[in-house]
Every structure is written in C-alpha cells, then in structure tokens.
Short mmCIF file of C-alpha atoms in Angstrom, two decimals:
data_model
loop_
_atom_site.label_atom_id
_atom_site.label_comp_id
_atom_site.label_asym_id
_atom_site.label_seq_id
_atom_site.Cartn_x
_atom_site.Cartn_y
_atom_site.Cartn_z
CA UNK K 971 -0.05 -34.43 18.40
CA UNK K 972 -3.13 -34.98 16.01
CA UNK K 973 -3.85 -33.47 12.93
CA UNK K 974 -7.18 -31.83 14.95
CA UNK K 975 -5.54 -29.32 16.43
CA UNK K 976 -3.43 -27.89 13.97
CA UNK K 977 -4.97 -25.72 11.73
CA UNK K 978 -3.59 -24.06 8.28
CA UNK K 979 -3.06 -20.12 8.66
CA UNK K 980 -1.55 -18.31 5.19
CA UNK K 981 -0.39 -14.11 6.10
CA UNK K 982 1.58 -11.88 4.76
CA UNK K 983 4.60 -10.27 5.60
CA UNK K 984 5.83 -7.22 4.56
CA UNK K 985 9.62 -5.78 4.08
CA UNK K 986 12.01 -3.19 2.08
CA UNK K 987 14.27 -3.83 0.03
CA UNK K 988 17.41 -2.30 -0.37
CA UNK K 989 17.65 -2.22 -4.76
CA UNK K 990 20.77 -0.86 -6.60
CA UNK K 991 20.01 2.05 -9.17
CA UNK K 992 20.01 -0.82 -11.62
CA UNK K 993 17.66 -2.86 -10.14
CA UNK K 994 15.33 -0.54 -9.39
CA UNK K 995 15.28 0.32 -13.33
CA UNK K 996 14.59 -3.20 -13.90
CA UNK K 997 11.80 -3.47 -11.42
CA UNK K 998 10.60 -0.35 -12.66
CA UNK K 999 10.36 -1.96 -16.27
CA UNK K 1000 8.33 -5.33 -14.93
CA UNK K 1001 5.99 -3.36 -13.53
CA UNK K 1002 5.81 -0.92 -16.15
CA UNK K 1003 5.27 -4.39 -18.23
CA UNK K 1004 2.50 -5.73 -16.28
CA UNK K 1005 0.35 -2.49 -16.01
CA UNK K 1006 0.79 -2.22 -20.06
CA UNK K 1007 0.00 -5.89 -20.30
CA UNK K 1008 -3.19 -5.41 -18.45
CA UNK K 1009 -4.13 -2.65 -20.23
CA UNK K 1010 -3.71 -5.23 -23.79
CA UNK K 1011 -5.45 -7.75 -21.90
CA UNK K 1012 -8.59 -5.15 -21.11
CA UNK K 1013 -8.49 -4.09 -24.98
CA UNK K 1014 -8.52 -7.72 -26.11
CA UNK K 1015 -11.62 -8.26 -23.53
CA UNK K 1016 -13.51 -5.63 -25.07
CA UNK K 1017 -12.66 -6.45 -28.59
CA UNK K 1018 -13.72 -9.97 -28.27
CA UNK K 1019 -17.54 -11.62 -28.96
CA UNK K 1020 -18.44 -13.26 -25.75
CA UNK K 1021 -18.36 -16.68 -26.60
CA UNK K 1022 -14.65 -16.10 -27.43
CA UNK K 1023 -13.51 -14.22 -24.17
CA UNK K 1024 -11.74 -17.77 -22.36
CA UNK K 1025 -9.06 -18.09 -20.37
CA UNK K 1026 -7.41 -20.50 -23.28
CA UNK K 1027 -7.38 -17.87 -25.72
CA UNK K 1028 -6.77 -15.16 -23.34
CA UNK K 1029 -3.66 -17.01 -22.74
CA UNK K 1030 -2.38 -17.69 -26.96
CA UNK K 1031 -3.24 -13.77 -27.28
CA UNK K 1032 -0.57 -12.74 -24.14
CA UNK K 1033 2.01 -15.17 -25.17
CA UNK K 1034 1.88 -13.52 -29.21
CA UNK K 1035 1.56 -10.12 -27.46
CA UNK K 1036 5.28 -11.25 -25.45
CA UNK K 1037 6.62 -12.12 -29.36
CA UNK K 1038 5.12 -8.97 -30.84
CA UNK K 1039 6.27 -6.44 -28.33
CA UNK K 1040 10.09 -6.32 -27.01
CA UNK K 1041 8.85 -4.62 -24.31
CA UNK K 1042 7.18 -6.82 -22.58
CA UNK K 1043 9.75 -9.52 -22.67
CA UNK K 1044 11.40 -7.78 -19.34
CA UNK K 1045 8.29 -9.64 -17.30
CA UNK K 1046 8.71 -12.94 -16.66
CA UNK K 1047 6.51 -15.73 -17.97
CA UNK K 1048 4.99 -16.62 -14.74
CA UNK K 1049 4.71 -13.03 -14.11
CA UNK K 1050 2.51 -12.14 -16.74
CA UNK K 1051 0.48 -16.09 -15.98
CA UNK K 1052 -0.10 -14.03 -13.00
CA UNK K 1053 -1.44 -11.08 -14.56
CA UNK K 1054 -4.06 -12.95 -16.30
CA UNK K 1055 -4.96 -14.89 -13.95
CA UNK K 1056 -5.21 -11.91 -11.88
CA UNK K 1057 -7.60 -10.27 -14.46
CA UNK K 1058 -9.85 -12.88 -15.06
CA UNK K 1059 -10.57 -13.05 -10.96
CA UNK K 1060 -11.33 -9.39 -11.27
CA UNK K 1061 -14.34 -10.24 -13.32
CA UNK K 1062 -15.17 -12.87 -11.40
CA UNK K 1063 -14.97 -10.59 -8.27
CA UNK K 1064 -17.40 -8.19 -10.21
CA UNK K 1065 -20.15 -10.70 -11.35
CA UNK K 1066 -20.64 -12.09 -7.86
CA UNK K 1067 -20.86 -8.34 -6.40
CA UNK K 1068 -17.70 -8.33 -4.30
CA UNK K 1069 -16.05 -5.08 -6.49
CA UNK K 1070 -16.42 -2.66 -9.69
CA UNK K 1071 -15.92 -3.94 -12.98
CA UNK K 1072 -12.16 -3.99 -13.89
CA UNK K 1073 -10.63 -1.31 -16.21
CA UNK K 1074 -7.72 0.04 -18.00
CA UNK K 1075 -4.84 1.13 -15.36
CA UNK K 1076 -3.09 4.51 -15.86
CA UNK K 1077 0.34 5.38 -15.18
CA UNK K 1078 0.78 7.88 -12.14
CA UNK K 1079 -2.50 6.38 -10.92
CA UNK K 1080 -1.91 2.45 -10.31
CA UNK K 1081 0.14 0.95 -7.94
CA UNK K 1082 3.36 -0.37 -9.39
CA UNK K 1083 3.78 -4.09 -8.90
CA UNK K 1084 4.75 -7.10 -9.81
CA UNK K 1085 3.75 -10.72 -8.99
CA UNK K 1086 6.19 -13.51 -8.43
CA UNK K 1087 3.69 -16.70 -7.84
CA UNK K 1088 6.10 -19.55 -6.89
CA UNK K 1089 8.04 -19.18 -3.75
CA UNK K 1090 10.66 -22.11 -4.95
CA UNK K 1091 12.02 -19.05 -7.47
CA UNK K 1092 12.95 -16.54 -4.25
CA UNK K 1093 15.70 -18.31 -2.75
CA UNK K 1094 15.23 -17.01 0.58
CA UNK K 1095 18.19 -17.01 3.46
CA UNK K 1096 19.13 -14.78 6.28
CA UNK K 1097 21.82 -12.86 6.20
CA UNK K 1098 22.27 -11.85 9.63
CA UNK K 1099 20.17 -10.49 12.60
CA UNK K 1100 18.67 -7.35 10.13
CA UNK K 1101 19.32 -8.43 6.28
CA UNK K 1102 18.02 -11.50 4.07
CA UNK K 1103 18.26 -12.45 0.60
CA UNK K 1104 15.78 -13.06 -2.03
CA UNK K 1105 16.39 -13.72 -5.61
CA UNK K 1106 13.80 -11.73 -7.57
CA UNK K 1107 13.48 -13.21 -11.39
CA UNK K 1108 15.23 -11.29 -13.98
CA UNK K 1109 16.66 -8.24 -11.47
CA UNK K 1110 18.93 -10.74 -9.21
CA UNK K 1111 19.55 -10.92 -5.61
CA UNK K 1112 18.28 -8.23 -3.43
CA UNK K 1113 18.68 -7.39 0.20
CA UNK K 1114 15.76 -6.87 3.05
CA UNK K 1115 15.00 -5.83 5.90
CA UNK K 1116 14.62 -8.99 8.27
CA UNK K 1117 11.51 -8.04 11.30
CA UNK K 1118 9.48 -11.36 11.57
CA UNK K 1119 11.30 -14.77 10.95
CA UNK K 1120 10.02 -16.47 7.90
CA UNK K 1121 9.74 -20.18 7.35
CA UNK K 1122 13.41 -20.88 5.11
CA UNK K 1123 15.67 -23.48 5.61
CA UNK K 1124 15.54 -25.93 7.67
CA UNK K 1125 12.49 -24.76 9.35
CA UNK K 1126 11.13 -25.08 6.27
CA UNK K 1127 8.57 -28.15 5.19
CA UNK K 1128 5.14 -29.01 2.83
CA UNK K 1129 3.20 -27.24 5.66
CA UNK K 1130 5.48 -24.24 6.53
CA UNK K 1131 7.02 -22.23 3.43
CA UNK K 1132 6.09 -18.94 1.46
CA UNK K 1133 4.01 -19.79 -1.24
CA UNK K 1134 5.10 -16.58 -3.56
CA UNK K 1135 5.60 -13.31 -3.26
CA UNK K 1136 4.79 -9.35 -4.90
CA UNK K 1137 6.85 -6.40 -5.63
CA UNK K 1138 4.92 -3.05 -4.96
CA UNK K 1139 5.70 -0.03 -5.21
CA UNK K 1140 5.24 3.28 -3.02
CA UNK K 1141 6.51 6.63 -2.05
CA UNK K 1142 9.19 5.38 -0.01
CA UNK K 1143 10.31 2.70 -2.23
CA UNK K 1144 10.14 -1.06 -3.19
CA UNK K 1145 8.85 -3.25 -0.59
CA UNK K 1146 7.97 -7.21 -0.78
CA UNK K 1147 5.26 -8.58 0.48
CA UNK K 1148 5.36 -12.75 0.94
CA UNK K 1149 2.94 -15.49 1.56
CA UNK K 1150 3.53 -17.69 4.13
CA UNK K 1151 1.74 -20.48 4.79
CA UNK K 1152 2.33 -22.22 8.25
CA UNK K 1153 0.67 -25.27 10.38
CA UNK K 1154 0.19 -23.87 13.87
CA UNK K 1155 -1.89 -25.15 17.31
CA UNK K 1156 -5.18 -24.52 17.26
CA UNK K 1157 -5.80 -21.87 19.71
CA UNK K 1158 -8.16 -22.74 21.96
CA UNK K 1159 -10.99 -20.77 23.86
CA UNK K 1160 -9.61 -17.50 25.23
CA UNK K 1161 -10.05 -17.07 28.98
CA UNK K 1162 -9.84 -13.07 29.07
CA UNK K 1163 -12.33 -11.06 30.32
CA UNK K 1164 -15.47 -9.06 27.79
CA UNK K 1165 -14.79 -6.05 26.89
CA UNK K 1166 -16.38 -3.23 25.01
CA UNK K 1167 -14.34 -0.48 22.91
CA UNK K 1168 -15.53 2.63 21.80
CA UNK K 1169 -13.57 4.53 19.10
CA UNK K 1170 -13.39 8.17 18.33
CA UNK K 1171 -11.23 11.24 17.13
CA UNK K 1172 -10.23 12.55 20.48
CA UNK K 1173 -9.55 9.81 22.52
CA UNK K 1174 -8.92 6.87 19.80
CA UNK K 1175 -9.86 4.28 21.46
CA UNK K 1176 -11.45 3.89 24.61
CA UNK K 1177 -12.64 0.16 26.46
CA UNK K 1178 -15.50 -0.39 28.69
CA UNK K 1179 -12.32 -1.10 32.08
CA UNK K 1180 -11.37 2.65 31.60
CA UNK K 1181 -8.50 2.09 30.09
CA UNK K 1182 -7.66 3.97 26.96
CA UNK K 1183 -5.21 3.89 24.04
CA UNK K 1184 -4.29 7.67 22.28
CA UNK K 1185 -1.43 8.44 20.25
CA UNK K 1186 1.00 11.93 19.11
CA UNK K 1187 0.05 13.18 15.98
CA UNK K 1188 2.21 10.46 12.94
CA UNK K 1189 4.14 13.86 11.84
CA UNK K 1190 6.55 15.50 14.16
CA UNK K 1191 6.67 18.95 14.30
CA UNK K 1192 9.85 18.90 11.70
CA UNK K 1193 7.98 17.41 9.49
CA UNK K 1194 5.13 19.10 9.85
CA UNK K 1195 6.41 22.33 8.88
CA UNK K 1196 8.46 20.74 6.17
CA UNK K 1197 4.67 19.23 4.64
CA UNK K 1198 3.23 22.78 5.00
CA UNK K 1199 5.91 24.16 3.16
CA UNK K 1200 6.02 21.27 0.12
CA UNK K 1201 2.18 21.78 -0.02
CA UNK K 1202 2.47 25.65 -0.51
CA UNK K 1203 5.81 24.78 -3.12
CA UNK K 1204 3.39 23.04 -5.43
CA UNK K 1205 0.11 25.07 -5.09
CA UNK K 1206 2.89 28.08 -6.12
CA UNK K 1207 4.12 26.01 -9.19
CA UNK K 1208 0.96 24.70 -10.01
CA UNK K 1209 -0.24 28.34 -10.79
CA UNK K 1210 1.84 28.67 -13.66
CA UNK K 1211 0.99 25.60 -15.69
CA UNK K 1212 -1.35 26.34 -18.16
CA UNK K 1213 -4.22 24.40 -18.95
CA UNK K 1214 -3.31 20.98 -20.73
CA UNK K 1215 0.46 21.79 -20.12
CA UNK K 1216 2.39 18.22 -18.63
CA UNK K 1217 3.81 18.48 -15.21
CA UNK K 1218 6.54 19.77 -14.60
CA UNK K 1219 9.54 18.16 -13.24
CA UNK K 1220 9.99 19.94 -10.41
CA UNK K 1221 6.60 20.08 -9.25
CA UNK K 1222 6.39 15.91 -9.87
CA UNK K 1223 9.39 16.11 -7.85
CA UNK K 1224 7.83 17.97 -4.86
CA UNK K 1225 4.15 16.00 -5.34
CA UNK K 1226 6.59 13.26 -4.45
CA UNK K 1227 8.02 14.84 -1.64
CA UNK K 1228 4.50 15.22 -0.19
CA UNK K 1229 3.63 11.40 -0.53
CA UNK K 1230 7.17 10.39 1.09
CA UNK K 1231 6.03 12.29 4.33
CA UNK K 1232 2.48 11.35 4.14
CA UNK K 1233 3.52 7.53 3.17
CA UNK K 1234 5.94 8.43 6.45
CA UNK K 1235 3.00 9.05 8.49
CA UNK K 1236 0.70 6.22 7.22
CA UNK K 1237 3.37 3.77 8.10
CA UNK K 1238 3.61 4.98 11.82
CA UNK K 1239 -0.53 4.85 12.37
CA UNK K 1240 -0.67 1.06 10.89
CA UNK K 1241 2.66 0.18 13.17
CA UNK K 1242 -0.09 1.38 16.38
CA UNK K 1243 -2.79 0.03 15.25
CA UNK K 1244 -1.29 -3.16 14.91
CA UNK K 1245 0.13 -2.69 18.37
CA UNK K 1246 -2.65 -1.26 20.04
CA UNK K 1247 -5.34 -4.56 18.34
CA UNK K 1248 -2.82 -7.29 19.01
CA UNK K 1249 -2.34 -6.02 22.88
CA UNK K 1250 -6.50 -6.15 23.18
CA UNK K 1251 -6.75 -9.19 21.36
CA UNK K 1252 -4.51 -10.76 24.09
CA UNK K 1253 -5.73 -9.68 26.93
CA UNK K 1254 -9.65 -10.10 25.86
CA UNK K 1255 -11.42 -13.14 24.91
CA UNK K 1256 -14.45 -11.30 24.19
CA UNK K 1257 -14.43 -7.84 22.14
CA UNK K 1258 -17.33 -5.83 21.42
CA UNK K 1259 -17.38 -2.79 18.78
CA UNK K 1260 -19.99 -0.82 17.70
CA UNK K 1261 -21.40 -1.46 13.55
CA UNK K 1262 -20.42 2.20 12.89
CA UNK K 1263 -21.46 3.06 8.76
CA UNK K 1264 -18.19 5.19 8.31
CA UNK K 1265 -18.99 5.79 4.65
CA UNK K 1266 -22.39 7.95 5.73
CA UNK K 1267 -20.32 9.56 8.38
CA UNK K 1268 -17.34 11.14 6.56
CA UNK K 1269 -20.36 12.48 3.63
CA UNK K 1270 -19.75 16.02 2.50
CA UNK K 1271 -21.83 19.08 4.23
CA UNK K 1272 -22.05 20.86 1.38
CA UNK K 1273 -24.80 20.48 -0.12
CA UNK K 1274 -26.22 22.21 -3.59
CA UNK K 1275 -26.40 25.30 -4.96
CA UNK K 1276 -30.43 25.55 -4.08
CA UNK K 1277 -29.72 24.39 -0.49
CA UNK K 1278 -26.15 24.90 0.52
CA UNK K 1279 -24.62 22.65 3.56
CA UNK K 1280 -24.01 25.05 6.63
CA UNK K 1281 -20.31 24.85 8.83
CA UNK K 1282 -18.96 23.26 5.16
CA UNK K 1283 -15.59 23.69 6.62
CA UNK K 1284 -15.67 22.00 10.45
CA UNK K 1285 -17.63 18.91 9.00
CA UNK K 1286 -14.13 18.41 6.23
CA UNK K 1287 -11.70 18.76 8.82
CA UNK K 1288 -14.03 16.42 11.44
CA UNK K 1289 -14.00 13.86 8.01
CA UNK K 1290 -10.47 14.03 8.26
CA UNK K 1291 -9.43 13.25 11.75
CA UNK K 1292 -12.41 10.54 11.25
CA UNK K 1293 -10.82 9.00 8.02
CA UNK K 1294 -7.71 9.42 9.77
CA UNK K 1295 -8.68 7.21 12.32
CA UNK K 1296 -9.09 4.49 10.00
CA UNK K 1297 -12.03 2.56 12.52
CA UNK K 1298 -12.70 0.49 10.09
CA UNK K 1299 -8.94 -1.27 9.56
CA UNK K 1300 -9.03 -1.28 13.69
CA UNK K 1301 -12.04 -3.40 13.41
CA UNK K 1302 -10.68 -5.28 10.36
CA UNK K 1303 -7.44 -6.33 12.60
CA UNK K 1304 -9.35 -7.07 16.28
CA UNK K 1305 -11.96 -9.63 13.25
CA UNK K 1306 -8.48 -11.57 12.85
CA UNK K 1307 -6.79 -11.35 15.37
CA UNK K 1308 -8.66 -11.95 18.33
CA UNK K 1309 -9.80 -15.53 16.00
CA UNK K 1310 -6.23 -16.20 16.21
CA UNK K 1311 -5.66 -15.82 19.80
CA UNK K 1312 -9.01 -18.17 20.78
CA UNK K 1313 -11.33 -14.75 21.17
CA UNK K 1314 -14.41 -13.39 19.54
CA UNK K 1315 -15.42 -10.17 18.34
CA UNK K 1316 -19.20 -8.83 18.05
CA UNK K 1317 -20.70 -5.74 16.53
CA UNK K 1318 -23.92 -4.01 18.32
CA UNK K 1319 -25.93 -1.14 17.13
CA UNK K 1320 -24.02 2.17 16.82
CA UNK K 1321 -27.36 4.88 17.77
CA UNK K 1322 -27.63 6.17 21.07
CA UNK K 1323 -24.26 4.56 23.02
CA UNK K 1324 -22.79 8.07 23.54
CA UNK K 1325 -25.98 9.70 24.88
CA UNK K 1326 -27.48 7.13 26.94
CA UNK K 1327 -26.03 6.78 30.73
CA UNK K 1328 -24.47 3.36 31.04
CA UNK K 1329 -25.47 3.39 34.95
CA UNK K 1330 -29.58 3.81 35.12
CA UNK K 1331 -29.92 3.17 31.17
CA UNK K 1332 -32.04 6.47 30.22
CA UNK K 1333 -31.06 9.35 27.57
CA UNK K 1334 -31.46 12.79 29.08
CA UNK K 1335 -31.13 15.40 27.08
CA UNK K 1336 -28.29 17.51 28.08
CA UNK K 1337 -25.82 14.84 29.40
CA UNK K 1338 -23.32 15.13 26.88
CA UNK K 1339 -22.10 18.16 28.52
CA UNK K 1340 -19.10 18.05 26.85
CA UNK K 1341 -16.07 16.14 24.42
CA UNK K 1342 -14.57 14.50 27.04
CA UNK K 1343 -17.56 14.83 30.21
CA UNK K 1344 -20.72 12.70 30.80
CA UNK K 1345 -23.26 14.25 33.60
CA UNK K 1346 -26.22 12.08 33.81
CA UNK K 1347 -29.01 14.51 34.20
CA UNK K 1348 -31.65 11.76 35.38
CA UNK K 1349 -32.67 13.17 38.59
CA UNK K 1350 -32.14 9.70 40.43
CA UNK K 1351 -28.94 8.80 39.09
CA UNK K 1352 -26.59 11.89 38.99
CA UNK K 1353 -24.01 9.34 37.70
CA UNK K 1354 -20.54 11.40 35.60
CA UNK K 1355 -17.62 10.24 34.29
CA UNK K 1356 -15.16 10.33 31.00
CA UNK K 1357 -17.85 10.21 28.06
CA UNK K 1358 -16.05 7.39 25.96
CA UNK K 1359 -15.66 5.17 29.28
CA UNK K 1360 -19.48 5.95 29.24
CA UNK K 1361 -20.19 4.79 25.60
CA UNK K 1362 -17.95 1.91 25.77
CA UNK K 1363 -20.02 0.20 28.62
CA UNK K 1364 -22.76 1.26 26.71
CA UNK K 1365 -21.05 -1.15 24.02
CA UNK K 1366 -20.47 -3.51 26.59
CA UNK K 1367 -24.39 -3.41 27.87
CA UNK K 1368 -25.88 -4.08 24.19
CA UNK K 1369 -23.90 -7.34 24.02
CA UNK K 1370 -25.04 -8.43 27.30
CA UNK K 1371 -28.46 -7.64 26.32
CA UNK K 1372 -28.17 -9.85 22.97
CA UNK K 1373 -28.29 -7.66 20.81
CA UNK K 1374 -24.69 -8.57 18.66
CA UNK K 1375 -25.01 -9.18 14.78
CA UNK K 1376 -22.64 -10.46 12.19
CA UNK K 1377 -19.36 -8.13 11.49
CA UNK K 1378 -19.59 -5.32 9.45
CA UNK K 1379 -18.01 -7.01 6.63
CA UNK K 1380 -20.45 -9.44 5.97
CA UNK K 1381 -22.94 -6.88 5.83
CA UNK K 1382 -21.25 -5.12 2.99
CA UNK K 1383 -21.01 -8.13 1.28
CA UNK K 1384 -24.70 -8.05 1.42
CA UNK K 1385 -25.37 -4.28 0.34
CA UNK K 1386 -22.61 -4.64 -3.06
CA UNK K 1387 -24.26 -8.00 -4.20
CA UNK K 1388 -27.40 -6.40 -3.96
CA UNK K 1389 -26.44 -4.46 -6.93
CA UNK K 1390 -25.04 -7.51 -8.95
CA UNK K 1391 -26.40 -7.48 -12.87
CA UNK K 1392 -28.21 -10.51 -13.63
CA UNK K 1393 -26.45 -13.52 -15.30
CA UNK K 1394 -28.07 -12.60 -18.64
CA UNK K 1395 -27.36 -8.65 -18.61
CA UNK K 1396 -23.14 -10.25 -18.78
#
C-alpha cells in the first residue's frame, strides 16, 4: 500500500477513571497546583515589561516558584511545562483573534485538569474486556473503562500511538482524555446520496428523504423529580445565607448533586448526538445544513426599562430548548465525520427555508399552519406535508441551486479576527 493512500488521523478518546480515595486526593492536589501555577504565570506576565515576556524567562520563573513553594512540588515537572506552553498559546490565540485574553482561574469556576504531555509515561495495558490500566505520574496505576481499542502493545508503533493525555474532572468524577495518533487508509469518495437536514426543537433532526431522528428526555421521571427537589432545597438554603457569607457545606453538597444530574443528562445527549451523526455520515455522501447564527437566535427578549420586551418567559423557554439541542455541536460532529467517511458537508442560507413550499418554491402567508404541518396556500399548488420535512427539502434544493458557502466555523474565525488589536497595541 502506497503512502498516498494513507492519512494521519489525530483524535481524542475519553474514559472514566476508577480512583481510590487516596488517588483522588493526589489528583486533586495536582489540579490545584496546576491552577495555582497558571495564576502565578499570569501575575508574572502582568508585572514584567513587554521585552522580558519570553518563554525562557517564564520557564526560569516557574522553576524558581517550584523551589520556593512546596505545594507546587506535587505537580510533575512535565505537567508544569505543559501549563507554561498552554499559557503562551492562549496569548497567541488572543492575538490571532481566536479567543479572548487569558485571565486568572478561580477555584470553583475553573475545570480541574492536569496534562500528561508524553504518552510513553502512561504504560497502558488492558486488564480484561471492560477495564484497562494506566500509569499517572505521582498518582500510580489506575484502572479506566475500556470502551475503545487503543494503539497499545503490539498494535502500537511510530505512526499508531498515544501521544499524551489529560486528566479532567467533572461532576461525575475524574476522566482521562487520551490523545491518539493513527495512520489510516484515506477514504475514497462516498457513493451515498445527497440529503438536506433541518434541525429543530420538537423534531431534533429531520432529513429531506422523510427520515427523522428523535429522542426522549435526557433524564427519567424519577431523576427529573429528584432534580426539582434538589433545586428547591438549594433555593431554600440559599435564602438563609447572608450577603458575603461563604457557601455552607450542605449547600455546596446540594450544588454537587445538581451538577451530577445535569452532567448525566449532558453525557446522554452527547451519546445520542454521536450515534446519530455517525449514522448520517455513513449513509449519505453529501450532507447539507442551514447556516444558523445560533447566538442571535438565543438572545434574551427582556428588552430595556424604557422598552420592555414581550413574551419574555416564553422566549426564555425557547432559548433553553435551542441551547439544549446543541445544533452547533451537531454540525461540528457532522463536519469531521463526513470527511472521515469520504463525504462532504455544505451550508446554505437559512432564511425562508421553513416558510417556503418545497414543491412550487413560493412563500405564501399562512402556509405554516402549525409546528408540524405545512400546507401550501398557493392556489396552483396545494402541497401538504410535514413542516420539518418541507424545510429539509428546501435546504437540499438550495444546495443544488449552487447557494452553498463556507462552514460556520470559518465565518466565526473571520468575525473574531475583525476585533483583533493591531500589533502596536499588544
């Protein structure tokens, strides 16, 4: 097989860790040390003149800090270097217009994480079908859930290997995210058909061929009842807290329980999105979606004191539903999954796709009778059908007319780049 038919692929795989109580304390200490080191770097950056803000000077500063502050010694030296590189990359992203300027990391607002930059330190082995083991520096051997085959042992090599990992803590506990590099066969053109996609709230994904993908509530009725009970308990306990008084342990424990249920719902939503987008990428060669500006769609309708908004509560509920469906994440998944299977993803203008008839092409007032039914009021047409199916057919028709343009991610970079300060202002 020639090298022209092979392509390098880099992706991440996240697995749940099974830490003992002692290992949890060690990992938490490393994460707090990494956050403290970031804050020390940011303070050093603000105090230093511009000509002395170099990587070499910053490296000297953190080495001295690790000597002077005993608490930072729990963080491995390579993880400390990873914090340094991440901080400098954050400033580069800011200067290039891809992100905001880095700032201090708060104790309770920041995601706890520790980087393991070198994959050879992990020493991954598979114990049996469901569990594997990994070595975490200054923590020890830890079991993790084996849900995906990784390039370890005889399957590893120069091109197929794990290049590093990151430990991340969420409401469900500690996880490890492996950085995997593989050499795979370059996919050929996908022979599948073209399809248009309409995303919505009632019907999350509707295809132009009439197929739909729907889901139930992410939490069961029992879990929803428990979540409501915890939110009410948190509200009652918060009423008894005086202004400026620290959060009590009971209230913080209630917040942790609420975060655990919401994290469980998000994990189920991610799993559904992955399965759905994978099925679409495998079945269709050309996928067409709407170019939605979601940030404008979820803006509040509250208005101002002089001009208060209307139907504020109703609009707030709609905004929560739109954010819960995560349409942007669906498009992101479809973008790289269609490319992996040899297909392509295109975007078309969104205005009018839900109000225009897909049979005659006219937009007649009153055709959208309800959320689910579309009946064309054009006397020469009279087509009727599912409203989401009609919108998906319009999306595909716009692509066939040649109205597709660059993906939304590219436009976001262009918009952010317009707000970048000139080089002299840095």
